[in-house]
Coordinates of C-alpha atoms in Angstrom, one line a residue:
M27 CA 166.7 -17.7 161.0
I28 CA 170.2 -17.7 159.2
R29 CA 172.6 -15.3 160.5
S30 CA 175.9 -14.3 159.1
I31 CA 178.2 -11.5 160.1
L32 CA 180.8 -9.0 159.0
L33 CA 183.4 -9.5 161.0
A34 CA 186.5 -6.9 162.0
S35 CA 189.2 -7.7 159.4
S36 CA 191.0 -9.4 161.5
A37 CA 188.5 -11.7 161.8
L38 CA 188.3 -15.3 160.6
C39 CA 188.2 -16.1 156.5
L40 CA 187.5 -19.8 155.7
V41 CA 188.6 -18.5 151.9
S42 CA 191.6 -16.0 151.1
C43 CA 190.8 -13.2 152.3
G44 CA 193.0 -11.1 150.0
G45 CA 193.7 -8.4 153.2
Q46 CA 190.1 -7.6 153.2
A47 CA 187.0 -8.6 155.3
E48 CA 184.9 -10.7 154.2
E49 CA 181.3 -12.6 155.5
T50 CA 181.8 -14.6 158.2
R51 CA 179.4 -16.9 159.5
L52 CA 178.4 -17.0 163.2
Y53 CA 176.9 -20.3 164.3
L54 CA 174.9 -20.2 167.1
G55 CA 173.4 -23.8 167.5
A56 CA 172.2 -26.4 169.6
D57 CA 172.7 -30.7 170.1
L58 CA 169.9 -32.3 169.0
S59 CA 171.2 -35.8 169.0
Y60 CA 168.4 -37.0 171.6
V61 CA 165.2 -35.4 169.8
N62 CA 164.4 -38.8 167.6
E63 CA 164.9 -40.9 170.5
M64 CA 162.6 -38.5 172.9
E65 CA 159.7 -38.4 170.8
D66 CA 159.8 -42.2 170.7
C67 CA 159.8 -42.0 174.0
G68 CA 156.6 -40.2 174.1
A69 CA 157.9 -36.6 174.6
V70 CA 156.1 -33.9 173.2
Y71 CA 157.5 -30.1 172.5
R72 CA 155.4 -27.2 173.4
D73 CA 155.8 -23.3 172.3
D74 CA 153.0 -21.5 174.3
G75 CA 150.6 -24.5 174.5
R76 CA 151.4 -25.1 170.7
E77 CA 152.9 -28.6 170.0
V78 CA 155.6 -28.2 167.9
D79 CA 158.0 -29.9 166.2
P80 CA 161.4 -29.5 167.7
Y81 CA 163.7 -29.0 164.8
E82 CA 160.9 -26.3 163.2
L83 CA 160.9 -25.1 166.6
F84 CA 164.9 -24.5 166.5
A85 CA 165.1 -22.9 163.4
E86 CA 162.1 -20.5 164.5
K87 CA 163.5 -19.4 167.0
G88 CA 166.9 -18.8 165.3
A89 CA 169.3 -22.0 165.4
N90 CA 171.1 -22.3 162.5
L91 CA 173.5 -24.8 163.3
V92 CA 172.4 -28.9 164.4
R93 CA 174.8 -30.9 165.6
L94 CA 174.5 -34.6 165.6
R95 CA 176.9 -37.5 167.6
L96 CA 177.1 -40.9 165.4
W97 CA 178.2 -43.9 166.5
H98 CA 180.1 -46.5 164.3
T99 CA 177.9 -49.7 165.2
P100 CA 176.6 -49.6 169.4
D101 CA 174.5 -52.3 170.2
W102 CA 173.2 -51.0 173.5
T103 CA 171.0 -48.1 171.5
E104 CA 168.6 -47.9 168.0
Y105 CA 169.9 -44.1 167.9
S106 CA 173.3 -42.2 167.1
T107 CA 173.5 -44.6 164.4
L108 CA 173.6 -44.0 160.4
A109 CA 170.1 -44.0 160.3
D110 CA 169.0 -42.4 163.1
V111 CA 171.4 -39.8 162.0
T112 CA 170.2 -39.6 158.4
E113 CA 166.3 -38.3 159.7
A114 CA 167.4 -36.0 161.8
I115 CA 169.9 -34.2 159.1
R116 CA 166.7 -34.5 157.0
R117 CA 164.2 -33.1 159.5
S118 CA 167.1 -30.1 160.5
Q119 CA 168.4 -29.4 156.7
V120 CA 164.7 -29.2 155.6
V121 CA 163.6 -26.5 157.9
G122 CA 167.0 -24.2 156.7
M123 CA 169.7 -25.5 159.7
E124 CA 172.8 -26.5 158.7
V125 CA 174.1 -29.8 160.1
L126 CA 177.6 -30.4 161.8
L127 CA 178.0 -34.2 162.0
D128 CA 179.9 -35.6 165.0
F129 CA 181.9 -38.7 164.2
H130 CA 183.0 -40.2 167.7
Y131 CA 184.7 -43.4 166.3
S132 CA 183.5 -45.4 168.8
D133 CA 180.6 -47.7 169.5
D134 CA 179.7 -45.6 172.4
W135 CA 180.0 -42.1 174.1
A136 CA 183.8 -40.9 173.2
D137 CA 184.6 -38.1 176.2
P138 CA 188.3 -37.4 177.5
G139 CA 189.4 -41.1 178.6
D140 CA 186.5 -42.6 177.1
Q141 CA 188.1 -43.3 173.3
I142 CA 187.2 -47.0 173.1
I143 CA 187.7 -48.4 169.4
P144 CA 184.5 -49.5 167.8
A145 CA 184.1 -53.4 167.9
A146 CA 184.2 -53.6 164.0
W147 CA 188.3 -52.7 164.2
A148 CA 189.3 -53.8 167.6
D149 CA 191.0 -56.8 165.8
I150 CA 192.7 -54.5 163.5
E151 CA 196.3 -55.2 164.0
S152 CA 198.8 -52.3 162.4
D153 CA 198.1 -48.2 162.9
E154 CA 198.1 -48.4 159.3
E155 CA 195.6 -50.8 158.5
L156 CA 193.6 -49.2 161.2
A157 CA 193.9 -45.9 159.9
E158 CA 192.9 -46.9 156.3
A159 CA 189.5 -47.9 158.0
V160 CA 188.6 -44.7 159.7
F161 CA 189.3 -42.9 156.3
V162 CA 187.3 -45.3 154.3
Y163 CA 184.1 -45.4 157.2
T164 CA 184.2 -41.5 157.1
R165 CA 184.4 -40.9 153.1
D166 CA 181.4 -43.9 152.7
T167 CA 179.4 -42.7 155.8
L168 CA 179.6 -39.3 154.0
L169 CA 179.2 -40.3 150.6
T170 CA 176.3 -42.4 151.9
L171 CA 174.3 -39.4 153.1
N172 CA 175.5 -37.3 150.1
K173 CA 173.6 -39.5 147.6
Q174 CA 170.2 -38.5 149.6
G175 CA 171.3 -34.9 149.3
L176 CA 172.2 -34.9 153.2
M177 CA 175.5 -33.7 153.0
P178 CA 176.4 -32.1 156.3
E179 CA 178.2 -28.9 156.1
M180 CA 180.8 -29.6 158.8
V181 CA 182.3 -32.6 160.1
Q182 CA 183.6 -33.4 163.8
V183 CA 186.9 -35.5 163.1
G184 CA 186.5 -37.0 167.1
N185 CA 184.7 -36.1 170.0
E186 CA 186.7 -34.4 173.0
T187 CA 189.4 -36.2 171.6
N188 CA 191.8 -35.1 174.7
T189 CA 193.4 -38.6 175.3
E190 CA 194.3 -40.8 172.3
I191 CA 191.7 -41.9 170.4
L192 CA 190.7 -45.9 169.7
L193 CA 192.0 -46.9 172.4
P194 CA 191.5 -50.9 173.9
A195 CA 189.8 -49.8 176.5
N196 CA 189.2 -45.8 179.0
V197 CA 192.4 -44.6 180.1
P198 CA 193.2 -41.7 183.0
E199 CA 192.5 -38.2 181.3
D200 CA 196.1 -37.4 181.7
T201 CA 197.6 -40.3 180.1
G202 CA 200.2 -39.7 177.5
I203 CA 199.6 -39.8 173.7
N204 CA 201.3 -41.5 171.2
W205 CA 201.1 -38.7 168.7
E206 CA 202.9 -40.1 165.8
R207 CA 199.6 -42.9 166.0
N208 CA 197.5 -40.3 167.1
A209 CA 198.3 -37.9 164.1
L210 CA 198.0 -40.5 161.7
L211 CA 194.6 -42.1 162.7
L212 CA 193.1 -38.4 163.0
N213 CA 194.3 -37.2 159.5
A214 CA 193.1 -40.0 158.1
G215 CA 189.3 -38.8 159.3
I216 CA 189.9 -35.5 157.8
R217 CA 191.3 -37.1 154.4
G218 CA 188.1 -39.3 154.3
V219 CA 186.0 -35.7 154.7
R220 CA 188.5 -34.0 151.9
E221 CA 188.0 -37.5 149.9
A222 CA 183.9 -37.9 149.9
G223 CA 184.0 -33.8 149.3
R224 CA 185.7 -34.4 146.4
Q225 CA 183.9 -36.7 145.2
A226 CA 180.6 -35.2 145.7
G227 CA 181.5 -31.3 144.6
K228 CA 181.2 -29.9 148.0
T229 CA 183.4 -30.5 151.4
P230 CA 182.2 -30.0 154.8
L231 CA 184.4 -27.3 157.0
I232 CA 186.6 -30.5 159.6
M233 CA 186.5 -29.1 162.9
L234 CA 188.8 -31.0 165.7
H235 CA 187.4 -31.1 169.4
I236 CA 188.8 -30.2 173.0
A237 CA 187.0 -30.6 176.1
Q238 CA 187.9 -27.1 178.4
P239 CA 189.8 -24.3 177.4
E240 CA 192.8 -25.2 179.9
N241 CA 193.6 -28.8 177.7
I242 CA 193.4 -27.4 174.3
E243 CA 196.3 -24.9 173.3
P244 CA 198.8 -27.7 174.6
W245 CA 197.0 -30.4 172.3
F246 CA 196.9 -28.0 169.7
E247 CA 200.3 -27.8 170.3
A248 CA 201.6 -31.0 170.2
G249 CA 199.2 -32.3 167.9
M250 CA 200.3 -29.6 165.0
A251 CA 204.0 -30.6 166.0
A252 CA 203.1 -34.2 165.4
G253 CA 201.7 -33.3 161.5
L254 CA 197.9 -32.7 161.9
E255 CA 196.4 -30.6 159.1
N256 CA 194.2 -29.7 156.5
F257 CA 191.1 -29.1 159.3
D258 CA 189.2 -25.6 159.4
L259 CA 187.9 -25.3 163.0
I260 CA 188.9 -25.7 166.6
G261 CA 185.7 -26.9 168.9
M262 CA 185.8 -26.4 172.3
S263 CA 183.7 -27.9 175.4
Y264 CA 182.8 -25.1 178.1
Y265 CA 181.1 -26.6 181.1
A266 CA 182.1 -24.4 184.5
K267 CA 181.2 -28.0 186.9
W268 CA 184.9 -28.9 184.7
S269 CA 187.2 -26.3 183.9
S270 CA 189.7 -24.2 186.0
K271 CA 189.1 -21.7 183.4
N272 CA 186.6 -18.6 184.1
M273 CA 184.8 -17.4 181.4
E274 CA 187.0 -14.4 180.9
E275 CA 189.9 -16.9 180.4
M276 CA 188.2 -19.1 178.0
G277 CA 187.8 -15.6 175.7
E278 CA 191.5 -15.6 176.1
T279 CA 192.2 -19.0 175.1
I280 CA 189.5 -18.5 172.0
S281 CA 191.6 -15.2 171.1
R282 CA 195.1 -17.1 171.5
L283 CA 194.2 -20.3 169.3
R284 CA 192.4 -18.1 166.8
H285 CA 195.7 -15.8 166.0
K286 CA 197.8 -18.6 166.7
Y287 CA 196.4 -21.1 164.0
G288 CA 194.3 -18.9 161.6
K289 CA 191.2 -21.5 162.5
G290 CA 187.6 -20.5 163.6
V291 CA 186.9 -21.4 167.2
I292 CA 183.3 -22.0 168.3
V293 CA 182.2 -23.4 171.7
V294 CA 180.9 -26.6 170.5
E295 CA 179.8 -27.7 173.9
T296 CA 178.4 -25.4 177.0
S297 CA 175.0 -25.9 179.1
Y298 CA 173.7 -24.5 182.3
P299 CA 170.8 -25.2 185.2
W300 CA 167.9 -23.4 185.2
T301 CA 166.7 -25.4 188.4
L302 CA 168.2 -27.9 190.5
E303 CA 164.9 -29.2 190.8
G304 CA 164.4 -32.5 189.0
Q305 CA 161.3 -33.9 187.1
D306 CA 161.8 -37.5 187.2
E307 CA 164.1 -39.9 188.7
A308 CA 166.6 -40.1 186.7
G309 CA 169.7 -38.1 188.7
N310 CA 170.6 -34.9 186.7
I311 CA 174.2 -34.4 186.4
L312 CA 174.3 -30.5 186.3
G313 CA 173.8 -29.6 190.1
E314 CA 174.6 -27.1 192.9
D315 CA 178.7 -27.5 191.5
S316 CA 178.1 -26.4 188.1
L317 CA 177.1 -23.0 188.8
I318 CA 179.2 -20.0 188.6
H319 CA 178.2 -16.9 191.6
A320 CA 177.0 -15.1 189.0
Y321 CA 174.6 -16.5 187.7
P322 CA 172.3 -18.6 189.6
A323 CA 170.1 -21.7 188.6
T324 CA 166.5 -20.0 187.1
L325 CA 165.6 -19.4 184.0
E326 CA 167.4 -15.8 184.2
G327 CA 170.2 -17.7 185.4
Q328 CA 171.0 -19.7 182.3
K329 CA 169.8 -17.4 179.9
Q330 CA 172.2 -14.5 181.1
Y331 CA 175.4 -17.2 181.2
L332 CA 174.6 -18.0 177.6
L333 CA 174.5 -14.1 176.8
D334 CA 177.6 -13.3 178.3
L335 CA 179.2 -16.6 177.1
T336 CA 178.3 -16.1 173.7
Q337 CA 179.4 -12.7 174.1
T338 CA 182.6 -13.4 175.1
V339 CA 183.5 -15.5 172.4
I340 CA 182.1 -13.3 170.0
S341 CA 184.5 -9.9 171.7
N342 CA 187.4 -12.8 171.3
D343 CA 187.1 -13.1 167.5
G344 CA 185.4 -16.8 168.4
Q345 CA 182.6 -18.6 165.7
G346 CA 180.2 -19.5 167.6
V347 CA 178.2 -21.3 170.4
V348 CA 176.5 -24.7 170.5
Y349 CA 174.1 -25.3 173.3
W350 CA 174.6 -29.2 174.4
E351 CA 171.2 -31.1 174.8
P352 CA 168.6 -28.5 175.1
A353 CA 166.0 -31.2 174.4
W354 CA 166.6 -34.0 176.5
V355 CA 163.3 -33.6 178.1
T356 CA 161.5 -35.8 181.0
N357 CA 160.0 -39.0 179.3
S358 CA 159.3 -42.6 179.6
C359 CA 162.5 -44.4 178.7
S360 CA 165.2 -45.7 180.8
T361 CA 168.7 -44.7 180.4
R362 CA 172.0 -47.1 181.8
W363 CA 171.3 -44.9 185.0
G364 CA 167.6 -43.8 185.6
T365 CA 164.4 -43.4 183.8
G366 CA 163.6 -40.3 182.6
S367 CA 166.2 -37.7 181.6
H368 CA 169.8 -36.7 183.3
W369 CA 169.7 -32.9 182.1
E370 CA 165.9 -31.3 181.9
N371 CA 167.1 -29.2 184.3
A372 CA 169.7 -27.7 181.6
A373 CA 167.0 -28.1 178.7
F374 CA 165.1 -25.1 177.0
F375 CA 161.3 -26.4 178.2
D376 CA 159.8 -25.9 181.2
Y377 CA 157.9 -28.6 183.9
D378 CA 154.7 -27.2 183.1
G379 CA 153.5 -28.8 179.7
M380 CA 157.2 -28.9 178.2
N381 CA 156.8 -25.5 177.1
A382 CA 160.0 -23.7 175.8
H383 CA 161.3 -20.9 177.6
S384 CA 163.4 -18.2 178.0
G385 CA 167.1 -20.3 176.8
F386 CA 166.1 -20.2 173.7
D387 CA 166.6 -16.3 173.4
F388 CA 170.5 -16.6 172.9
F389 CA 169.6 -17.4 169.4
S390 CA 168.5 -13.9 168.6
A391 CA 170.1 -11.8 171.2
D392 CA 171.1 -8.5 169.7
Y393 CA 175.0 -9.1 170.2
R394 CA 177.8 -6.3 170.2
Y395 CA 180.4 -7.3 167.3
P396 CA 183.9 -6.5 166.7
E397 CA 183.8 -3.0 164.6
E398 CA 185.6 -3.1 161.7

């Protein structure tokens, strides 16, 4: 189901509003970056006992956006490469879901404190040359996809870029940012998307993404002062385990961002456990320290968390919620830290036959929208 809503006249318009409200998309999505790997590792997804194609299942349940991570040239995995992402985009779009392509600009996980430059660019000496490499890579990746009819509808220029991007090594999260360099590089990625869009005749929406609401306002204040420009959306990760803000405060942050910068704001990563029990030997990341008092680690607790979070986003003029890795289920393959999944207790599939459970309900819930 593709959902769109008419928000109040104060809500975001992605094109000039002319003083009137226009139809604005509400994105209810899922990061499905693990699906291809899970299937290769023997995972079989079911709905009421029936074996299903996972992409078709998410579309049928109401998801309208699939988020997919892209690493540059990883030498430790065959997944989240351009070939893997190409197949995932094809499978997502054929069932009617739009795609958010998440450029990590790294050969590995990029997140706060982990923004390591790809090996292919490690010997570039000047910031200007590096910016050109970012521009060309971003442009050419999108044009390669477009030639196959697979241009994504949305692009992330960087992933959880709380710290400076394209660094030689990990740094503490509170390390200062050289904003002259950082803005140069991020703007190069943005220009790459715009140029690909110009050549293709259709330009994806462009998102910049920061982890946790307490970090996002100072980051954008500094970034805008340094000359960040020409992007459309602000992406936020919100996990209770790593945030000092409660859900209400998260919503207030969305409202301030939306009205200060005039950009759409999407909670592009969130998650919540439906059990504290594991199904395999791989230790789970979301444990008791991830819980909020009002939401127990039960199916109903997970569902209510997502319903309340999404309603909070909508009520504060946010534009959507994307759930992180609801299909990272137990499997026969190994990670760097164990065999199986580190997230199966937060996925949307149960331990009894890997059947879809009530987590999917958040895609089709009856939310309350702002009145005109």
